[in-house]
């Protein structure tokens, strides 16, 4: 008897919970459709939350970084002021699905344009040309890619950068892989590895954090070309064109350069000139 | 349909998963049995150590333990498990060390519950014929205890198989690490995820069925 009561109660709770989530889902859909109509609604933009200099959620809940600045500018051109933006974390593995499901309208999250991804989403931009590079200690002697053989290198498990090192640049280098770049930087600081490799923009962001200022430098090797684009849902040409126009304007009115200086400045990062929309550097 | 699998050593990655699982399983079975012995031993210091170890280690998230073996033990304290010059071997050995340390806590508790199923009279009878503590444990209690806990141990083994995916956090090239690589390159999250999920089911389902059958056959009927 007692057991039956418990079962009934838990069933009721479950039903309540289910209906509550159903409501939540509905209202989310509503706001999504109204925002796509433009005007008073909100816009959801996907960024990284864990990449200093590009997309970082600060402890106080605000967002900072180059991707954030670019997305804010673009959103403004689309008719959404900064307070109408809802930031959504889009991890690398989830970016294509977040766009196709309609969870986010735009993605500005160190999203390199490549052919496989272009089958699934459309890219506006590129808005930044980054290169795979090395972050090394201030007094390190590494100056070209062949110096890497025999050195200890660190990157993130599964990342394109880690694969590039193994396949192309330095097959004889020791590659240590961690789940995130913070672990690699800790290893670089303690001397367990000689260099950390990924896009120079990401490395510059980490190196210009206050706790690391002045300890590291970029090697400036330009090991690859990474064209960062803004991801838009496949075949949403209207939005794509508007974003491209916004990016062009951002470069021409000087806001682009200002955002670069603000976010990558302290690490001695030499940025490429602003890329032209539609021109992908292979 | 499965053309995204081309150029990737999926079987090799799962073989790494199997190696991690088997070595960690053997290690944690030995270490877990020793811990269980400590927890039921008459020496207070050993009992205290066993209890403290189990309660501390099983309550630390596995990711923390695995990342600590690499960031803490290897990078800071220089523990390289005899593979200072090769990060791949080093990562593998550190991962096995971490999994063994973690899983042993659960193995210990499973075996201790098995020891509790052995009637007290068995141990008293063993004492009466002149066996000391370690002989009683080794010859009388543990053989019966093990037969009672095959099913719980199967659960621990299956959990361990899946837990090995955490080794990707320190760059061991097992299944989850390859999955990350493939998702990065191919942008086919769902299909790739399904393939790897299926791979783990293929690994764990037969394990569960076999050990379940074994448990039925070997259980001590009381």
Tab-separated table of C-alpha atoms in Angstrom:
chain	number	residue	atom	x	y	z
A	1	UNK	CA	0.000	0.000	0.000
A	2	UNK	CA	2.732	2.371	1.013
A	3	UNK	CA	4.693	1.464	-2.095
A	4	UNK	CA	1.704	2.215	-4.280
A	5	UNK	CA	1.363	5.663	-2.734
A	6	UNK	CA	4.989	6.391	-3.443
A	7	UNK	CA	4.622	5.238	-7.032
A	8	UNK	CA	1.577	7.402	-7.557
A	9	UNK	CA	3.303	10.406	-6.045
A	10	UNK	CA	6.412	9.964	-8.144
A	11	UNK	CA	4.301	9.519	-11.277
A	12	UNK	CA	2.570	12.792	-10.516
A	13	UNK	CA	5.877	14.536	-9.978
A	14	UNK	CA	7.210	13.087	-13.220
A	15	UNK	CA	4.133	14.208	-15.165
A	16	UNK	CA	4.466	17.678	-13.703
A	17	UNK	CA	8.124	17.854	-14.590
A	18	UNK	CA	7.451	16.691	-18.137
A	19	UNK	CA	4.685	19.210	-18.723
A	20	UNK	CA	6.852	21.950	-17.245
A	21	UNK	CA	9.709	21.188	-19.613
A	22	UNK	CA	7.250	21.022	-22.484
A	23	UNK	CA	6.120	24.543	-21.670
A	24	UNK	CA	9.714	25.668	-21.493
A	25	UNK	CA	10.387	24.210	-24.900
A	26	UNK	CA	7.384	25.948	-26.409
A	27	UNK	CA	8.224	29.393	-25.134
A	28	UNK	CA	11.792	28.953	-26.361
A	29	UNK	CA	10.479	28.193	-29.830
A	30	UNK	CA	8.304	31.290	-29.754
A	31	UNK	CA	11.151	33.609	-28.915
A	32	UNK	CA	13.262	31.954	-31.580
A	33	UNK	CA	10.726	32.560	-34.345
A	34	UNK	CA	10.038	36.145	-33.290
A	35	UNK	CA	13.743	36.952	-33.229
A	36	UNK	CA	14.243	35.585	-36.714
A	37	UNK	CA	11.624	38.087	-37.821
A	38	UNK	CA	13.923	40.831	-36.522
A	39	UNK	CA	12.871	43.828	-34.484
A	40	UNK	CA	12.156	43.599	-30.787
A	41	UNK	CA	13.166	39.990	-30.061
A	42	UNK	CA	16.433	38.558	-28.897
A	43	UNK	CA	19.163	36.981	-30.965
A	44	UNK	CA	21.033	33.894	-29.867
A	45	UNK	CA	24.700	33.786	-30.767
A	46	UNK	CA	27.016	30.851	-30.163
A	47	UNK	CA	30.492	31.524	-28.788
A	48	UNK	CA	33.124	29.680	-26.779
A	49	UNK	CA	33.028	30.313	-23.039
A	50	UNK	CA	36.522	29.129	-22.259
A	51	UNK	CA	38.857	30.886	-24.655
A	52	UNK	CA	40.523	34.000	-23.291
A	53	UNK	CA	40.937	36.702	-25.923
A	54	UNK	CA	38.283	35.167	-28.195
A	55	UNK	CA	35.247	34.090	-26.249
A	56	UNK	CA	35.390	34.012	-22.466
A	57	UNK	CA	32.704	34.038	-19.824
A	58	UNK	CA	34.057	36.159	-17.008
A	59	UNK	CA	33.414	35.183	-13.378
A	60	UNK	CA	30.972	38.104	-13.072
A	61	UNK	CA	28.855	36.693	-15.925
A	62	UNK	CA	29.918	39.137	-18.629
A	63	UNK	CA	31.508	38.044	-21.896
A	64	UNK	CA	34.744	39.226	-23.446
A	65	UNK	CA	36.927	38.504	-26.433
A	66	UNK	CA	37.386	39.136	-30.123
A	67	UNK	CA	34.631	36.748	-31.225
A	68	UNK	CA	32.293	38.458	-28.780
A	69	UNK	CA	33.171	41.918	-30.109
A	70	UNK	CA	32.693	40.845	-33.724
A	71	UNK	CA	29.386	39.156	-32.934
A	72	UNK	CA	28.169	42.189	-31.003
A	73	UNK	CA	29.000	44.447	-33.946
A	74	UNK	CA	27.302	42.140	-36.437
A	75	UNK	CA	24.221	41.808	-34.241
A	76	UNK	CA	23.990	45.593	-34.043
A	77	UNK	CA	24.001	45.788	-37.846
A	78	UNK	CA	21.243	43.164	-37.915
A	79	UNK	CA	19.167	45.342	-35.627
A	80	UNK	CA	19.881	43.880	-32.208
A	81	UNK	CA	21.509	46.079	-29.594
A	82	UNK	CA	24.013	44.506	-27.190
A	83	UNK	CA	21.401	43.849	-24.488
A	84	UNK	CA	19.275	41.877	-26.969
A	85	UNK	CA	21.987	39.261	-27.461
A	86	UNK	CA	21.714	35.949	-25.670
A	87	UNK	CA	25.119	34.213	-25.588
A	88	UNK	CA	25.080	30.442	-25.905
A	89	UNK	CA	28.065	28.189	-25.360
A	90	UNK	CA	28.807	26.158	-28.497
A	91	UNK	CA	31.576	23.623	-28.026
A	92	UNK	CA	33.522	22.649	-31.121
A	93	UNK	CA	31.780	19.296	-31.547
A	94	UNK	CA	28.308	20.770	-31.267
A	95	UNK	CA	28.523	23.757	-33.589
A	96	UNK	CA	26.925	22.262	-36.707
A	97	UNK	CA	23.995	20.788	-34.783
A	98	UNK	CA	23.342	23.976	-32.820
A	99	UNK	CA	22.902	25.845	-36.120
A	100	UNK	CA	20.793	23.251	-37.899
A	101	UNK	CA	18.519	22.801	-34.870
A	102	UNK	CA	18.058	26.556	-34.697
A	103	UNK	CA	19.439	26.821	-31.145
A	104	UNK	CA	21.525	29.749	-32.287
A	105	UNK	CA	21.244	32.173	-35.178
A	106	UNK	CA	24.961	32.825	-35.603
A	107	UNK	CA	28.129	31.153	-34.390
A	108	UNK	CA	31.325	33.096	-33.845
A	109	UNK	CA	33.463	30.557	-32.015
A	110	UNK	CA	36.946	30.210	-33.584
A	111	UNK	CA	35.085	28.468	-36.384
A	112	UNK	CA	37.588	27.652	-39.153
A	113	UNK	CA	36.039	27.420	-42.605
A	114	UNK	CA	36.677	24.031	-44.217
A	115	UNK	CA	35.024	21.909	-46.889
A	116	UNK	CA	33.521	19.269	-44.595
A	117	UNK	CA	31.865	21.921	-42.470
A	118	UNK	CA	30.669	23.853	-45.526
A	119	UNK	CA	28.486	20.871	-46.422
A	120	UNK	CA	26.568	21.389	-43.189
A	121	UNK	CA	26.545	25.145	-42.599
A	122	UNK	CA	27.130	28.381	-44.470
A	123	UNK	CA	29.974	30.675	-43.499
A	124	UNK	CA	29.971	34.448	-43.534
A	125	UNK	CA	33.341	36.114	-43.585
A	126	UNK	CA	36.119	35.173	-42.954
A	127	UNK	CA	36.642	37.829	-40.305
A	128	UNK	CA	40.075	36.757	-39.087
A	129	UNK	CA	42.996	34.905	-40.616
A	130	UNK	CA	44.784	32.913	-37.950
A	131	UNK	CA	47.727	30.553	-38.282
A	132	UNK	CA	48.758	27.516	-36.362
A	133	UNK	CA	51.682	28.626	-34.234
A	134	UNK	CA	53.705	27.785	-31.157
A	135	UNK	CA	53.634	29.408	-27.770
A	136	UNK	CA	57.057	29.127	-26.180
A	137	UNK	CA	58.876	30.470	-23.166
A	138	UNK	CA	60.351	33.935	-23.494
A	139	UNK	CA	63.908	32.532	-23.634
A	140	UNK	CA	63.172	29.548	-25.886
A	141	UNK	CA	65.412	28.864	-28.908
A	142	UNK	CA	62.752	27.357	-31.181
A	143	UNK	CA	62.559	29.488	-34.317
A	144	UNK	CA	61.421	27.234	-37.159
A	145	UNK	CA	59.283	24.154	-37.649
A	146	UNK	CA	62.212	21.749	-38.000
A	147	UNK	CA	63.449	22.757	-34.535
A	148	UNK	CA	60.446	20.895	-33.225
A	149	UNK	CA	61.819	17.410	-33.857
A	150	UNK	CA	62.774	15.928	-30.534
A	151	UNK	CA	61.030	18.675	-28.595
A	152	UNK	CA	58.040	18.175	-26.340
A	153	UNK	CA	54.885	19.680	-27.715
A	154	UNK	CA	51.427	20.035	-26.198
A	155	UNK	CA	48.019	20.377	-27.794
A	156	UNK	CA	44.389	19.463	-27.268
A	157	UNK	CA	43.176	15.903	-27.864
A	158	UNK	CA	41.707	15.504	-31.340
A	159	UNK	CA	42.361	19.078	-32.445
A	160	UNK	CA	43.414	19.816	-35.999
A	161	UNK	CA	46.614	21.362	-34.656
A	162	UNK	CA	47.647	18.148	-32.932
A	163	UNK	CA	47.011	16.148	-36.105
A	164	UNK	CA	48.985	18.646	-38.214
A	165	UNK	CA	52.043	18.283	-36.016
A	166	UNK	CA	51.949	14.495	-36.172
A	167	UNK	CA	51.326	14.324	-39.913
A	168	UNK	CA	53.280	17.229	-41.365
A	169	UNK	CA	55.588	19.443	-39.353
A	170	UNK	CA	57.453	17.374	-36.865
A	171	UNK	CA	56.678	13.664	-36.848
A	172	UNK	CA	59.580	13.135	-34.446
A	173	UNK	CA	58.292	15.609	-31.876
A	174	UNK	CA	56.843	14.233	-28.662
A	175	UNK	CA	53.194	15.197	-28.591
A	176	UNK	CA	51.380	15.429	-25.297
A	177	UNK	CA	47.638	15.880	-25.536
A	178	UNK	CA	45.328	17.273	-22.890
A	179	UNK	CA	41.606	17.971	-22.751
A	180	UNK	CA	42.110	21.752	-22.774
A	181	UNK	CA	44.708	24.404	-23.483
A	182	UNK	CA	44.907	25.520	-19.863
A	183	UNK	CA	46.539	22.204	-18.940
A	184	UNK	CA	49.054	22.644	-21.762
A	185	UNK	CA	49.932	26.160	-20.602
A	186	UNK	CA	50.425	24.837	-17.073
A	187	UNK	CA	52.811	22.239	-18.509
A	188	UNK	CA	54.657	24.935	-20.435
A	189	UNK	CA	55.011	26.994	-17.276
A	190	UNK	CA	56.371	24.071	-15.261
A	191	UNK	CA	58.756	23.049	-18.043
A	192	UNK	CA	57.112	19.668	-18.696
A	193	UNK	CA	56.634	20.651	-22.353
A	194	UNK	CA	58.666	22.975	-24.591
A	195	UNK	CA	55.860	24.428	-26.677
A	196	UNK	CA	52.080	24.613	-26.967
A	197	UNK	CA	50.548	24.604	-30.420
A	198	UNK	CA	47.233	25.773	-31.837
A	199	UNK	CA	45.946	28.900	-33.626
A	200	UNK	CA	48.042	31.979	-32.839
A	201	UNK	CA	44.923	33.960	-31.942
A	202	UNK	CA	44.010	31.437	-29.242
A	203	UNK	CA	47.585	31.305	-27.928
A	204	UNK	CA	47.790	35.093	-27.882
A	205	UNK	CA	44.609	35.194	-25.835
A	206	UNK	CA	46.043	32.821	-23.224
A	207	UNK	CA	49.433	34.527	-23.119
A	208	UNK	CA	47.898	37.945	-22.532
A	209	UNK	CA	46.070	36.775	-19.410
A	210	UNK	CA	47.334	38.653	-16.378
A	211	UNK	CA	48.811	35.600	-14.656
A	212	UNK	CA	50.985	34.726	-17.672
A	213	UNK	CA	51.925	38.213	-18.868
A	214	UNK	CA	55.559	38.473	-19.944
A	215	UNK	CA	56.355	34.757	-19.568
A	216	UNK	CA	55.621	33.456	-23.043
A	217	UNK	CA	55.976	34.537	-26.654
A	218	UNK	CA	54.651	33.380	-30.011
A	219	UNK	CA	57.150	31.755	-32.364
A	220	UNK	CA	55.466	33.277	-35.438
A	221	UNK	CA	55.807	30.166	-37.628
A	222	UNK	CA	52.530	30.388	-39.584
A	223	UNK	CA	52.161	26.624	-39.883
A	224	UNK	CA	48.681	26.736	-41.426
A	225	UNK	CA	45.914	29.101	-42.476
A	226	UNK	CA	42.750	29.145	-40.410
A	227	UNK	CA	39.995	31.340	-41.807
A	228	UNK	CA	37.548	32.124	-39.031
A	229	UNK	CA	34.029	32.547	-40.338
A	230	UNK	CA	30.654	33.210	-38.774
A	231	UNK	CA	28.480	30.141	-39.055
A	232	UNK	CA	24.951	30.608	-40.381
A	233	UNK	CA	22.251	27.987	-40.931
A	234	UNK	CA	22.589	26.298	-44.313
A	235	UNK	CA	20.725	28.142	-47.095
A	236	UNK	CA	19.794	31.108	-44.894
A	237	UNK	CA	21.090	33.451	-47.600
A	238	UNK	CA	19.338	36.561	-46.314
A	239	UNK	CA	21.132	36.392	-42.962
A	240	UNK	CA	24.389	35.401	-44.644
A	241	UNK	CA	24.370	38.486	-46.846
A	242	UNK	CA	23.520	40.772	-43.941
A	243	UNK	CA	26.354	39.343	-41.842
A	244	UNK	CA	28.816	39.702	-44.702
A	245	UNK	CA	27.777	43.324	-45.180
A	246	UNK	CA	28.205	43.923	-41.438
A	247	UNK	CA	31.695	42.394	-41.473
A	248	UNK	CA	32.733	44.545	-44.427
A	249	UNK	CA	31.497	47.624	-42.623
A	250	UNK	CA	33.274	46.629	-39.426
A	251	UNK	CA	36.610	46.543	-41.245
A	252	UNK	CA	36.051	49.788	-43.146
A	253	UNK	CA	35.019	51.887	-40.138
A	254	UNK	CA	37.989	50.799	-38.053
A	255	UNK	CA	36.069	48.850	-35.396
A	256	UNK	CA	37.740	45.642	-36.535
A	257	UNK	CA	41.269	46.889	-35.883
A	258	UNK	CA	40.171	48.320	-32.546
A	259	UNK	CA	38.805	44.921	-31.492
A	260	UNK	CA	42.038	43.177	-32.511
A	261	UNK	CA	44.205	45.607	-30.552
A	262	UNK	CA	41.999	45.345	-27.517
A	263	UNK	CA	41.922	41.570	-27.302
A	264	UNK	CA	45.290	40.336	-28.589
A	265	UNK	CA	47.519	43.290	-27.807
A	266	UNK	CA	49.585	42.281	-24.800
A	267	UNK	CA	51.069	39.055	-26.274
A	268	UNK	CA	52.904	40.721	-29.138
A	269	UNK	CA	50.487	39.171	-31.625
A	270	UNK	CA	51.052	40.450	-35.149
A	271	UNK	CA	47.669	40.214	-36.793
A	272	UNK	CA	47.157	39.710	-40.506
A	273	UNK	CA	45.367	42.543	-42.291
A	274	UNK	CA	41.606	42.140	-42.175
A	275	UNK	CA	40.533	39.410	-44.586
A	276	UNK	CA	38.164	40.310	-47.433
A	277	UNK	CA	34.744	38.739	-47.189
A	278	UNK	CA	34.555	35.655	-49.387
A	279	UNK	CA	38.318	35.348	-49.854
A	280	UNK	CA	39.593	32.198	-48.196
A	281	UNK	CA	43.360	31.871	-47.865
A	282	UNK	CA	44.286	28.235	-48.435
B	1	UNK	CA	27.024	5.848	-45.747
B	2	UNK	CA	29.980	4.995	-43.545
B	3	UNK	CA	32.551	6.663	-45.791
B	4	UNK	CA	33.517	8.989	-42.925
B	5	UNK	CA	35.221	5.986	-41.313
B	6	UNK	CA	37.843	5.838	-44.043
B	7	UNK	CA	41.360	6.742	-43.038
B	8	UNK	CA	40.760	6.264	-39.321
B	9	UNK	CA	42.055	3.389	-37.251
B	10	UNK	CA	38.827	2.764	-35.348
B	11	UNK	CA	39.730	-0.821	-34.472
B	12	UNK	CA	43.144	0.301	-33.235
B	13	UNK	CA	41.504	2.858	-30.973
B	14	UNK	CA	39.148	0.269	-29.525
B	15	UNK	CA	42.086	-2.106	-29.073
B	16	UNK	CA	43.666	0.596	-26.936
B	17	UNK	CA	40.429	0.767	-24.944
B	18	UNK	CA	40.567	-3.000	-24.438
B	19	UNK	CA	44.189	-2.859	-23.309
B	20	UNK	CA	43.438	-0.079	-20.853
B	21	UNK	CA	40.449	-1.994	-19.523
B	22	UNK	CA	42.167	-5.361	-19.131
B	23	UNK	CA	45.328	-4.044	-17.477
B	24	UNK	CA	43.370	-1.757	-15.154
B	25	UNK	CA	40.952	-4.589	-14.340
B	26	UNK	CA	43.779	-6.932	-13.347
B	27	UNK	CA	45.492	-4.188	-11.366
B	28	UNK	CA	42.360	-3.089	-9.555
B	29	UNK	CA	41.341	-6.696	-8.788
B	30	UNK	CA	44.674	-7.273	-7.027
B	31	UNK	CA	44.775	-3.907	-5.265
B	32	UNK	CA	41.056	-4.067	-4.449
B	33	UNK	CA	41.399	-7.509	-2.890
B	34	UNK	CA	44.299	-6.302	-0.767
B	35	UNK	CA	42.219	-3.304	0.318
B	36	UNK	CA	39.291	-5.565	1.202
B	37	UNK	CA	41.668	-7.696	3.253
B	38	UNK	CA	42.813	-4.566	5.073
B	39	UNK	CA	39.265	-3.428	5.748
B	40	UNK	CA	38.351	-6.686	7.525
B	41	UNK	CA	41.735	-7.206	9.188
B	42	UNK	CA	42.148	-7.221	12.977
B	43	UNK	CA	44.845	-4.515	12.836
B	44	UNK	CA	43.240	-1.059	13.462
B	45	UNK	CA	45.897	0.815	11.457
B	46	UNK	CA	45.239	-1.278	8.350
B	47	UNK	CA	41.490	-0.998	8.781
B	48	UNK	CA	41.861	2.753	9.099
B	49	UNK	CA	44.017	2.994	5.983
B	50	UNK	CA	41.617	0.835	3.948
B	51	UNK	CA	38.593	2.846	5.035
B	52	UNK	CA	40.287	6.176	4.400
B	53	UNK	CA	41.574	5.095	0.978
B	54	UNK	CA	38.214	3.811	-0.220
B	55	UNK	CA	36.250	6.787	1.033
B	56	UNK	CA	38.648	9.337	-0.372
B	57	UNK	CA	39.406	7.781	-3.757
B	58	UNK	CA	35.893	6.746	-4.708
B	59	UNK	CA	34.603	10.233	-3.996
B	60	UNK	CA	37.079	12.026	-6.232
B	61	UNK	CA	35.846	12.455	-9.820
B	62	UNK	CA	37.744	10.139	-12.137
B	63	UNK	CA	38.643	12.984	-14.486
B	64	UNK	CA	40.378	14.743	-11.623
B	65	UNK	CA	42.361	11.608	-10.791
B	66	UNK	CA	43.391	10.972	-14.398
B	67	UNK	CA	44.349	14.584	-15.099
B	68	UNK	CA	46.263	14.621	-11.803
B	69	UNK	CA	48.345	11.586	-12.826
B	70	UNK	CA	49.532	13.551	-15.846
B	71	UNK	CA	49.575	17.184	-14.668
B	72	UNK	CA	50.580	16.423	-11.091
B	73	UNK	CA	52.526	13.190	-10.989
B	74	UNK	CA	54.257	13.433	-14.356
B	75	UNK	CA	54.632	17.160	-15.004
B	76	UNK	CA	55.354	18.363	-11.495
B	77	UNK	CA	56.727	15.396	-9.537
B	78	UNK	CA	58.455	13.761	-12.507
B	79	UNK	CA	56.823	10.339	-12.058
B	80	UNK	CA	57.084	8.966	-15.586
B	81	UNK	CA	56.472	5.241	-15.003
B	82	UNK	CA	59.717	4.399	-16.781
B	83	UNK	CA	58.773	6.179	-20.005
B	84	UNK	CA	60.201	9.673	-19.687
B	85	UNK	CA	61.096	9.882	-23.365
B	86	UNK	CA	57.787	8.738	-24.823
B	87	UNK	CA	54.608	10.625	-24.026
B	88	UNK	CA	52.361	7.972	-25.582
B	89	UNK	CA	53.655	5.149	-23.380
B	90	UNK	CA	53.807	7.467	-20.395
B	91	UNK	CA	50.197	8.557	-20.854
B	92	UNK	CA	49.049	4.952	-21.174
B	93	UNK	CA	50.843	3.804	-18.014
B	94	UNK	CA	49.687	6.807	-16.019
B	95	UNK	CA	46.124	6.159	-17.155
B	96	UNK	CA	46.330	2.510	-16.052
B	97	UNK	CA	47.694	3.688	-12.704
B	98	UNK	CA	44.825	6.145	-12.306
B	99	UNK	CA	42.119	3.664	-13.330
B	100	UNK	CA	43.584	1.007	-11.028
B	101	UNK	CA	43.674	3.375	-8.061
B	102	UNK	CA	40.083	4.464	-8.693
B	103	UNK	CA	38.461	1.147	-9.616
B	104	UNK	CA	40.157	-0.699	-6.752
B	105	UNK	CA	38.007	1.283	-4.305
B	106	UNK	CA	34.864	-0.128	-5.910
B	107	UNK	CA	36.308	-3.635	-6.229
B	108	UNK	CA	37.201	-3.496	-2.537
B	109	UNK	CA	33.659	-2.624	-1.519
B	110	UNK	CA	32.197	-5.339	-3.753
B	111	UNK	CA	34.491	-7.957	-2.244
B	112	UNK	CA	33.821	-6.717	1.283
B	113	UNK	CA	30.101	-7.189	0.700
B	114	UNK	CA	30.942	-10.699	-0.523
B	115	UNK	CA	32.875	-11.377	2.663
B	116	UNK	CA	29.774	-10.361	4.603
B	117	UNK	CA	27.785	-13.105	2.855
B	118	UNK	CA	30.099	-15.792	4.247
B	119	UNK	CA	28.569	-17.091	7.515
B	120	UNK	CA	30.574	-16.195	10.602
B	121	UNK	CA	30.728	-19.905	11.516
B	122	UNK	CA	33.051	-20.522	8.551
B	123	UNK	CA	35.671	-18.162	9.934
B	124	UNK	CA	35.199	-19.512	13.466
B	125	UNK	CA	35.642	-23.071	12.213
B	126	UNK	CA	38.793	-22.030	10.361
B	127	UNK	CA	40.172	-20.470	13.551
B	128	UNK	CA	39.261	-23.620	15.458
B	129	UNK	CA	41.404	-25.830	13.230
B	130	UNK	CA	44.347	-23.478	13.804
B	131	UNK	CA	44.416	-21.254	10.701
B	132	UNK	CA	45.639	-17.700	11.237
B	133	UNK	CA	43.933	-14.577	9.830
B	134	UNK	CA	45.554	-14.524	6.403
B	135	UNK	CA	45.038	-18.267	5.914
B	136	UNK	CA	41.384	-17.958	6.951
B	137	UNK	CA	40.903	-15.140	4.481
B	138	UNK	CA	42.811	-16.806	1.658
B	139	UNK	CA	41.584	-20.376	1.976
B	140	UNK	CA	38.102	-20.140	3.480
B	141	UNK	CA	36.495	-16.714	3.200
B	142	UNK	CA	37.699	-15.133	-0.067
B	143	UNK	CA	36.976	-18.132	-2.326
B	144	UNK	CA	33.379	-18.085	-1.152
B	145	UNK	CA	33.174	-14.310	-1.194
B	146	UNK	CA	34.368	-14.054	-4.801
B	147	UNK	CA	31.737	-16.497	-6.005
B	148	UNK	CA	29.055	-14.343	-4.423
B	149	UNK	CA	30.174	-11.050	-5.982
B	150	UNK	CA	30.741	-11.920	-9.636
B	151	UNK	CA	27.734	-9.842	-10.661
B	152	UNK	CA	28.761	-6.701	-8.766
B	153	UNK	CA	32.284	-7.134	-10.095
B	154	UNK	CA	30.858	-7.393	-13.626
B	155	UNK	CA	29.192	-4.023	-13.055
B	156	UNK	CA	32.502	-2.553	-11.928
B	157	UNK	CA	34.222	-4.011	-14.997
B	158	UNK	CA	31.618	-2.576	-17.362
B	159	UNK	CA	31.868	0.797	-15.657
B	160	UNK	CA	35.651	0.599	-15.989
B	161	UNK	CA	35.382	-0.138	-19.720
B	162	UNK	CA	33.348	3.004	-20.224
B	163	UNK	CA	35.474	5.025	-17.792
B	164	UNK	CA	38.552	4.441	-19.961
B	165	UNK	CA	37.184	7.183	-22.233
B	166	UNK	CA	38.403	9.642	-19.610
B	167	UNK	CA	41.983	8.786	-20.673
B	168	UNK	CA	41.366	11.004	-23.695
B	169	UNK	CA	41.798	13.926	-21.286
B	170	UNK	CA	45.512	13.127	-21.050
B	171	UNK	CA	45.891	12.210	-24.714
B	172	UNK	CA	45.794	8.410	-24.647
B	173	UNK	CA	44.756	7.373	-28.156
B	174	UNK	CA	41.727	5.291	-27.195
B	175	UNK	CA	38.240	5.283	-28.661
B	176	UNK	CA	37.005	8.588	-27.220
B	177	UNK	CA	40.153	10.408	-28.364
B	178	UNK	CA	39.668	9.145	-31.913
B	179	UNK	CA	36.019	10.138	-31.724
B	180	UNK	CA	37.093	13.709	-30.906
B	181	UNK	CA	39.512	13.717	-33.830
B	182	UNK	CA	36.867	12.429	-36.219
B	183	UNK	CA	34.222	14.898	-35.088
B	184	UNK	CA	36.757	17.715	-35.480
B	185	UNK	CA	37.468	16.688	-39.068
B	186	UNK	CA	34.206	15.316	-40.381
B	187	UNK	CA	31.494	17.440	-38.763
B	188	UNK	CA	29.208	14.392	-38.436
B	189	UNK	CA	28.566	14.338	-34.714
B	190	UNK	CA	25.580	12.029	-34.688
B	191	UNK	CA	26.840	9.286	-37.017
B	192	UNK	CA	30.283	9.187	-35.431
B	193	UNK	CA	28.807	9.184	-31.949
B	194	UNK	CA	26.553	6.281	-32.898
B	195	UNK	CA	29.481	4.256	-34.249
B	196	UNK	CA	31.445	4.657	-31.020
B	197	UNK	CA	28.424	4.013	-28.827
B	198	UNK	CA	27.867	0.799	-30.769
B	199	UNK	CA	31.527	-0.126	-30.283
B	200	UNK	CA	31.185	0.159	-26.522
B	201	UNK	CA	28.005	-1.912	-26.511
B	202	UNK	CA	29.864	-4.603	-28.472
B	203	UNK	CA	32.590	-4.558	-25.822
B	204	UNK	CA	30.431	-4.510	-22.714
B	205	UNK	CA	27.319	-6.502	-23.588
B	206	UNK	CA	29.112	-9.870	-24.015
B	207	UNK	CA	31.103	-9.168	-20.842
B	208	UNK	CA	27.902	-8.667	-18.911
B	209	UNK	CA	26.186	-11.727	-20.390
B	210	UNK	CA	29.180	-14.007	-19.806
B	211	UNK	CA	29.786	-12.884	-16.237
B	212	UNK	CA	26.067	-13.071	-15.483
B	213	UNK	CA	26.052	-16.677	-16.651
B	214	UNK	CA	29.207	-17.384	-14.639
B	215	UNK	CA	27.680	-15.821	-11.535
B	216	UNK	CA	24.681	-18.137	-11.783
B	217	UNK	CA	26.871	-21.194	-12.175
B	218	UNK	CA	29.304	-20.392	-9.391
B	219	UNK	CA	27.046	-18.836	-6.784
B	220	UNK	CA	27.229	-20.588	-3.422
B	221	UNK	CA	23.716	-21.834	-2.729
B	222	UNK	CA	22.783	-21.117	0.859
